[in-house]
Amino acid sequence: MYVPAVYQAREGRQLVEVVSQYPLAVLMTNGPSTPFSTHLPVIPASETDVDELVGSTLLGHMNRANPHWSALRAGIAAKAVFWGPNSYVTPMLYPSDPAAPTWNFVSVHVEGVLQPVHDDEETLAVVRRTAARLEGRFGAGWDQEGSLDYFRKILPGVGAFRLEVRSAQGMFKLSQDKEPAVRRRIREHFEADGTGPTRELGRAMRNFDEATEREYGA
């Protein structure tokens, strides 16, 4: 992924937060003519938070009926793409013409070595950890213990994997090319918006500014 310097992450922790907050990824591996790509939740393997993605392990699972699963081999190169908040930016937020619209967004690309999981108990552990992680972050307190028999029933159709992260890049395109006053106007516009995703983009702009201030002591 091409990332101009102005849009690069200021801290490794920023990449970790995108993966944690937006776990629905696209997993990609080489295919016979075009890459295989599958949308699926991907979570950190570690029970404790990490500060860097590189050197960590991510967990995921997919339907074994998916041809992508049949193509996975131990040690295969893989990429996972995570999308954070994003939105159109209207030139009405700029002070003068001429101007051009753009799209602000956050994205993280993770590359590494994939290891399919073939052991049933380890596969079950991946499913349980994924359910617990996502319920804890986005759910309403659902207890999975009463569904373990059901988990085991569907387990033959589940293909789990581990992704050992070798590199990670983040693209934080958040109007850094604009003057501070214009950038602040754009951020406040998003923060004041009534829709959740747009507010998240405003929050991402604010968090990026704060990380930049920590890095440069501004």
mmCIF file of C-alpha atoms in Angstrom:
data_model
loop_
_atom_site.group_PDB
_atom_site.id
_atom_site.type_symbol
_atom_site.label_atom_id
_atom_site.label_comp_id
_atom_site.label_asym_id
_atom_site.label_seq_id
_atom_site.Cartn_x
_atom_site.Cartn_y
_atom_site.Cartn_z
ATOM 1 C CA MET A 1 0.000 0.000 0.000
ATOM 2 C CA TYR A 2 1.357 3.411 -0.970
ATOM 3 C CA VAL A 3 1.188 5.751 2.027
ATOM 4 C CA PRO A 4 2.476 9.337 1.647
ATOM 5 C CA ALA A 5 4.484 10.409 4.676
ATOM 6 C CA VAL A 6 1.849 12.909 5.785
ATOM 7 C CA TYR A 7 -0.719 10.102 6.112
ATOM 8 C CA GLN A 8 1.457 7.630 8.020
ATOM 9 C CA ALA A 9 0.648 6.536 11.572
ATOM 10 C CA ARG A 10 2.443 8.436 14.314
ATOM 11 C CA GLU A 11 2.429 5.519 16.767
ATOM 12 C CA GLY A 12 2.265 1.739 16.371
ATOM 13 C CA ARG A 13 -0.594 1.789 18.819
ATOM 14 C CA GLN A 14 -2.749 3.577 16.243
ATOM 15 C CA LEU A 15 -2.635 0.514 13.988
ATOM 16 C CA VAL A 16 -3.509 -1.772 16.891
ATOM 17 C CA GLU A 17 -6.546 0.364 17.730
ATOM 18 C CA VAL A 18 -7.902 0.181 14.163
ATOM 19 C CA VAL A 19 -7.616 -3.619 14.147
ATOM 20 C CA SER A 20 -9.312 -3.804 17.548
ATOM 21 C CA GLN A 21 -12.128 -1.349 16.800
ATOM 22 C CA TYR A 22 -12.860 -2.500 13.231
ATOM 23 C CA PRO A 23 -12.265 -6.277 13.241
ATOM 24 C CA LEU A 24 -14.095 -7.112 10.005
ATOM 25 C CA ALA A 25 -11.176 -7.633 7.614
ATOM 26 C CA VAL A 26 -10.633 -8.830 4.077
ATOM 27 C CA LEU A 27 -8.220 -11.769 4.069
ATOM 28 C CA MET A 28 -6.313 -12.114 0.801
ATOM 29 C CA THR A 29 -4.016 -14.845 -0.501
ATOM 30 C CA ASN A 30 -2.807 -15.692 -4.001
ATOM 31 C CA GLY A 31 -5.258 -17.524 -6.241
ATOM 32 C CA PRO A 32 -5.022 -19.264 -9.609
ATOM 33 C CA SER A 33 -5.907 -16.129 -11.608
ATOM 34 C CA THR A 34 -6.901 -13.396 -9.152
ATOM 35 C CA PRO A 35 -6.362 -13.274 -5.363
ATOM 36 C CA PHE A 36 -8.747 -15.071 -3.055
ATOM 37 C CA SER A 37 -10.486 -12.551 -0.773
ATOM 38 C CA THR A 38 -12.824 -13.280 2.129
ATOM 39 C CA HIS A 39 -14.567 -10.909 4.537
ATOM 40 C CA LEU A 40 -14.271 -12.211 8.100
ATOM 41 C CA PRO A 41 -13.642 -11.075 11.671
ATOM 42 C CA VAL A 42 -9.989 -11.111 12.686
ATOM 43 C CA ILE A 43 -8.881 -10.596 16.279
ATOM 44 C CA PRO A 44 -5.624 -10.493 18.271
ATOM 45 C CA ALA A 45 -4.525 -13.841 19.687
ATOM 46 C CA SER A 46 -3.122 -12.194 22.814
ATOM 47 C CA GLU A 47 -5.376 -11.844 25.828
ATOM 48 C CA THR A 48 -3.595 -8.601 26.706
ATOM 49 C CA ASP A 49 -3.291 -5.490 24.566
ATOM 50 C CA VAL A 50 -0.133 -5.041 22.501
ATOM 51 C CA ASP A 51 1.494 -1.818 21.325
ATOM 52 C CA GLU A 52 2.688 -3.124 17.948
ATOM 53 C CA LEU A 53 1.092 -5.383 15.354
ATOM 54 C CA VAL A 54 4.412 -6.613 13.965
ATOM 55 C CA GLY A 55 5.440 -9.753 15.838
ATOM 56 C CA SER A 56 1.907 -10.419 17.074
ATOM 57 C CA THR A 57 -0.515 -13.133 15.971
ATOM 58 C CA LEU A 58 -4.048 -12.616 14.694
ATOM 59 C CA LEU A 59 -6.853 -15.196 14.682
ATOM 60 C CA GLY A 60 -9.670 -15.749 12.206
ATOM 61 C CA HIS A 61 -12.031 -18.376 10.855
ATOM 62 C CA MET A 62 -14.105 -19.006 7.753
ATOM 63 C CA ASN A 63 -16.525 -21.505 6.262
ATOM 64 C CA ARG A 64 -14.721 -24.657 5.103
ATOM 65 C CA ALA A 65 -17.041 -24.727 2.074
ATOM 66 C CA ASN A 66 -15.351 -21.529 0.905
ATOM 67 C CA PRO A 67 -12.858 -22.413 -1.882
ATOM 68 C CA HIS A 68 -10.473 -19.989 -0.200
ATOM 69 C CA TRP A 69 -10.094 -22.407 2.721
ATOM 70 C CA SER A 70 -9.038 -25.252 0.440
ATOM 71 C CA ALA A 71 -6.296 -23.037 -0.996
ATOM 72 C CA LEU A 72 -4.702 -22.263 2.370
ATOM 73 C CA ARG A 73 -1.448 -24.022 3.167
ATOM 74 C CA ALA A 74 0.894 -23.793 6.159
ATOM 75 C CA GLY A 75 3.272 -20.885 5.704
ATOM 76 C CA ILE A 76 1.329 -19.219 2.883
ATOM 77 C CA ALA A 77 1.741 -15.451 2.518
ATOM 78 C CA ALA A 78 -1.411 -13.532 3.395
ATOM 79 C CA LYS A 79 -2.698 -9.993 3.760
ATOM 80 C CA ALA A 80 -5.535 -8.729 5.948
ATOM 81 C CA VAL A 81 -7.064 -5.319 5.206
ATOM 82 C CA PHE A 82 -8.990 -3.454 7.918
ATOM 83 C CA TRP A 83 -11.199 -0.432 7.242
ATOM 84 C CA GLY A 84 -11.694 2.253 9.837
ATOM 85 C CA PRO A 85 -14.039 5.276 9.692
ATOM 86 C CA ASN A 86 -14.391 7.086 6.384
ATOM 87 C CA SER A 87 -16.506 9.791 4.756
ATOM 88 C CA TYR A 88 -16.815 12.181 1.842
ATOM 89 C CA VAL A 89 -15.419 15.681 2.455
ATOM 90 C CA THR A 90 -17.386 18.461 0.759
ATOM 91 C CA PRO A 91 -15.531 21.563 -0.529
ATOM 92 C CA MET A 92 -18.203 23.584 1.275
ATOM 93 C CA LEU A 93 -15.973 23.146 4.336
ATOM 94 C CA TYR A 94 -13.107 24.942 2.609
ATOM 95 C CA PRO A 95 -12.809 28.740 2.803
ATOM 96 C CA SER A 96 -12.532 29.484 -0.919
ATOM 97 C CA ASP A 97 -12.668 28.253 -4.518
ATOM 98 C CA PRO A 98 -11.293 26.617 -6.543
ATOM 99 C CA ALA A 99 -11.447 23.425 -4.497
ATOM 100 C CA ALA A 100 -11.871 19.722 -5.004
ATOM 101 C CA PRO A 101 -13.801 17.180 -2.917
ATOM 102 C CA THR A 102 -12.022 14.228 -1.367
ATOM 103 C CA TRP A 103 -12.602 11.196 0.847
ATOM 104 C CA ASN A 104 -11.111 10.870 4.306
ATOM 105 C CA PHE A 105 -10.461 7.360 5.583
ATOM 106 C CA VAL A 106 -8.459 5.097 7.843
ATOM 107 C CA SER A 107 -7.124 1.749 6.647
ATOM 108 C CA VAL A 108 -4.601 -0.784 7.951
ATOM 109 C CA HIS A 109 -2.907 -3.459 5.833
ATOM 110 C CA VAL A 110 -1.307 -6.370 7.667
ATOM 111 C CA GLU A 111 0.942 -8.919 5.953
ATOM 112 C CA GLY A 112 2.308 -12.130 7.343
ATOM 113 C CA VAL A 113 2.465 -15.907 7.320
ATOM 114 C CA LEU A 114 -0.749 -17.874 7.664
ATOM 115 C CA GLN A 115 -1.046 -21.173 9.495
ATOM 116 C CA PRO A 116 -4.325 -23.101 9.072
ATOM 117 C CA VAL A 117 -5.590 -24.753 12.254
ATOM 118 C CA HIS A 118 -6.480 -28.434 11.847
ATOM 119 C CA ASP A 119 -6.988 -29.492 15.462
ATOM 120 C CA ASP A 120 -10.656 -29.475 16.533
ATOM 121 C CA GLU A 121 -10.033 -28.187 20.047
ATOM 122 C CA GLU A 122 -7.775 -25.414 18.801
ATOM 123 C CA THR A 123 -10.401 -24.468 16.215
ATOM 124 C CA LEU A 124 -13.028 -24.377 18.950
ATOM 125 C CA ALA A 125 -10.715 -22.164 21.013
ATOM 126 C CA VAL A 126 -10.434 -19.703 18.105
ATOM 127 C CA VAL A 127 -14.228 -19.589 17.715
ATOM 128 C CA ARG A 128 -14.744 -19.115 21.455
ATOM 129 C CA ARG A 129 -12.092 -16.412 21.722
ATOM 130 C CA THR A 130 -13.550 -14.580 18.725
ATOM 131 C CA ALA A 131 -17.080 -14.711 20.158
ATOM 132 C CA ALA A 132 -15.875 -13.546 23.584
ATOM 133 C CA ARG A 133 -13.782 -10.729 22.135
ATOM 134 C CA LEU A 134 -16.519 -9.382 19.878
ATOM 135 C CA GLU A 135 -19.251 -9.735 22.495
ATOM 136 C CA GLY A 136 -17.074 -7.902 24.995
ATOM 137 C CA ARG A 137 -16.448 -5.007 22.624
ATOM 138 C CA PHE A 138 -19.727 -4.752 20.741
ATOM 139 C CA GLY A 139 -22.321 -6.975 22.413
ATOM 140 C CA ALA A 140 -24.693 -6.875 25.360
ATOM 141 C CA GLY A 141 -23.257 -9.431 27.763
ATOM 142 C CA TRP A 142 -24.246 -12.679 26.016
ATOM 143 C CA ASP A 143 -22.859 -15.764 27.789
ATOM 144 C CA GLN A 144 -21.586 -18.347 25.293
ATOM 145 C CA GLU A 145 -21.452 -21.215 27.817
ATOM 146 C CA GLY A 146 -24.992 -22.336 26.988
ATOM 147 C CA SER A 147 -24.078 -22.610 23.297
ATOM 148 C CA LEU A 148 -20.943 -24.766 23.500
ATOM 149 C CA ASP A 149 -22.760 -27.885 22.306
ATOM 150 C CA TYR A 150 -23.969 -25.897 19.304
ATOM 151 C CA PHE A 151 -20.423 -24.655 18.691
ATOM 152 C CA ARG A 152 -19.203 -28.252 18.611
ATOM 153 C CA LYS A 153 -22.030 -29.220 16.266
ATOM 154 C CA ILE A 154 -21.042 -26.642 13.633
ATOM 155 C CA LEU A 155 -17.288 -27.072 14.183
ATOM 156 C CA PRO A 156 -16.764 -29.460 11.208
ATOM 157 C CA GLY A 157 -17.723 -26.584 8.912
ATOM 158 C CA VAL A 158 -15.316 -24.079 10.471
ATOM 159 C CA GLY A 159 -11.774 -23.461 9.266
ATOM 160 C CA ALA A 160 -9.630 -21.481 11.702
ATOM 161 C CA PHE A 161 -6.225 -19.933 11.115
ATOM 162 C CA ARG A 162 -3.428 -17.964 12.720
ATOM 163 C CA LEU A 163 -1.770 -15.035 10.960
ATOM 164 C CA GLU A 164 1.741 -14.239 12.176
ATOM 165 C CA VAL A 165 2.233 -10.542 11.419
ATOM 166 C CA ARG A 166 5.464 -9.622 9.649
ATOM 167 C CA SER A 167 4.578 -6.080 8.527
ATOM 168 C CA ALA A 168 1.813 -3.524 9.034
ATOM 169 C CA GLN A 169 0.981 -0.209 7.380
ATOM 170 C CA GLY A 170 -1.644 2.355 8.179
ATOM 171 C CA MET A 171 -3.176 5.012 5.958
ATOM 172 C CA PHE A 172 -4.670 7.855 8.008
ATOM 173 C CA LYS A 173 -5.922 10.243 5.325
ATOM 174 C CA LEU A 174 -7.451 12.887 7.556
ATOM 175 C CA SER A 175 -7.040 16.252 5.816
ATOM 176 C CA GLN A 176 -3.439 16.703 6.942
ATOM 177 C CA ASP A 177 -2.818 18.649 3.719
ATOM 178 C CA LYS A 178 -5.136 21.444 4.878
ATOM 179 C CA GLU A 179 -4.359 24.463 7.011
ATOM 180 C CA PRO A 180 -4.982 23.899 10.756
ATOM 181 C CA ALA A 181 -8.096 26.099 10.786
ATOM 182 C CA VAL A 182 -9.640 24.249 7.822
ATOM 183 C CA ARG A 183 -8.707 20.888 9.272
ATOM 184 C CA ARG A 184 -10.330 21.870 12.561
ATOM 185 C CA ARG A 185 -13.501 22.925 10.729
ATOM 186 C CA ILE A 186 -13.674 19.555 8.954
ATOM 187 C CA ARG A 187 -13.080 17.654 12.191
ATOM 188 C CA GLU A 188 -15.729 19.594 14.096
ATOM 189 C CA HIS A 189 -18.186 19.102 11.228
ATOM 190 C CA PHE A 190 -17.765 15.335 11.505
ATOM 191 C CA GLU A 191 -17.860 15.317 15.306
ATOM 192 C CA ALA A 192 -21.137 17.253 15.284
ATOM 193 C CA ASP A 193 -22.769 14.961 12.711
ATOM 194 C CA GLY A 194 -25.661 12.831 13.901
ATOM 195 C CA THR A 195 -24.455 9.576 12.331
ATOM 196 C CA GLY A 196 -22.134 7.252 14.234
ATOM 197 C CA PRO A 197 -19.584 6.497 11.468
ATOM 198 C CA THR A 198 -19.066 10.172 10.697
ATOM 199 C CA ARG A 199 -18.597 11.030 14.360
ATOM 200 C CA GLU A 200 -16.021 8.242 14.530
ATOM 201 C CA LEU A 201 -14.120 9.869 11.685
ATOM 202 C CA GLY A 202 -14.075 13.173 13.580
ATOM 203 C CA ARG A 203 -12.820 11.332 16.641
ATOM 204 C CA ALA A 204 -10.128 9.654 14.534
ATOM 205 C CA MET A 205 -8.979 13.075 13.311
ATOM 206 C CA ARG A 206 -8.786 14.354 16.877
ATOM 207 C CA ASN A 207 -6.873 11.247 18.042
ATOM 208 C CA PHE A 208 -4.430 11.567 15.153
ATOM 209 C CA ASP A 209 -3.797 15.219 16.002
ATOM 210 C CA GLU A 210 -3.117 14.310 19.614
ATOM 211 C CA ALA A 211 -0.695 11.554 18.599
ATOM 212 C CA THR A 212 1.100 13.996 16.304
ATOM 213 C CA GLU A 213 1.412 16.484 19.155
ATOM 214 C CA ARG A 214 2.900 13.763 21.387
ATOM 215 C CA GLU A 215 5.413 12.835 18.683
ATOM 216 C CA TYR A 216 6.561 16.349 17.864
ATOM 217 C CA GLY A 217 5.865 18.009 21.184
ATOM 218 C CA ALA A 218 3.591 20.545 19.527
#
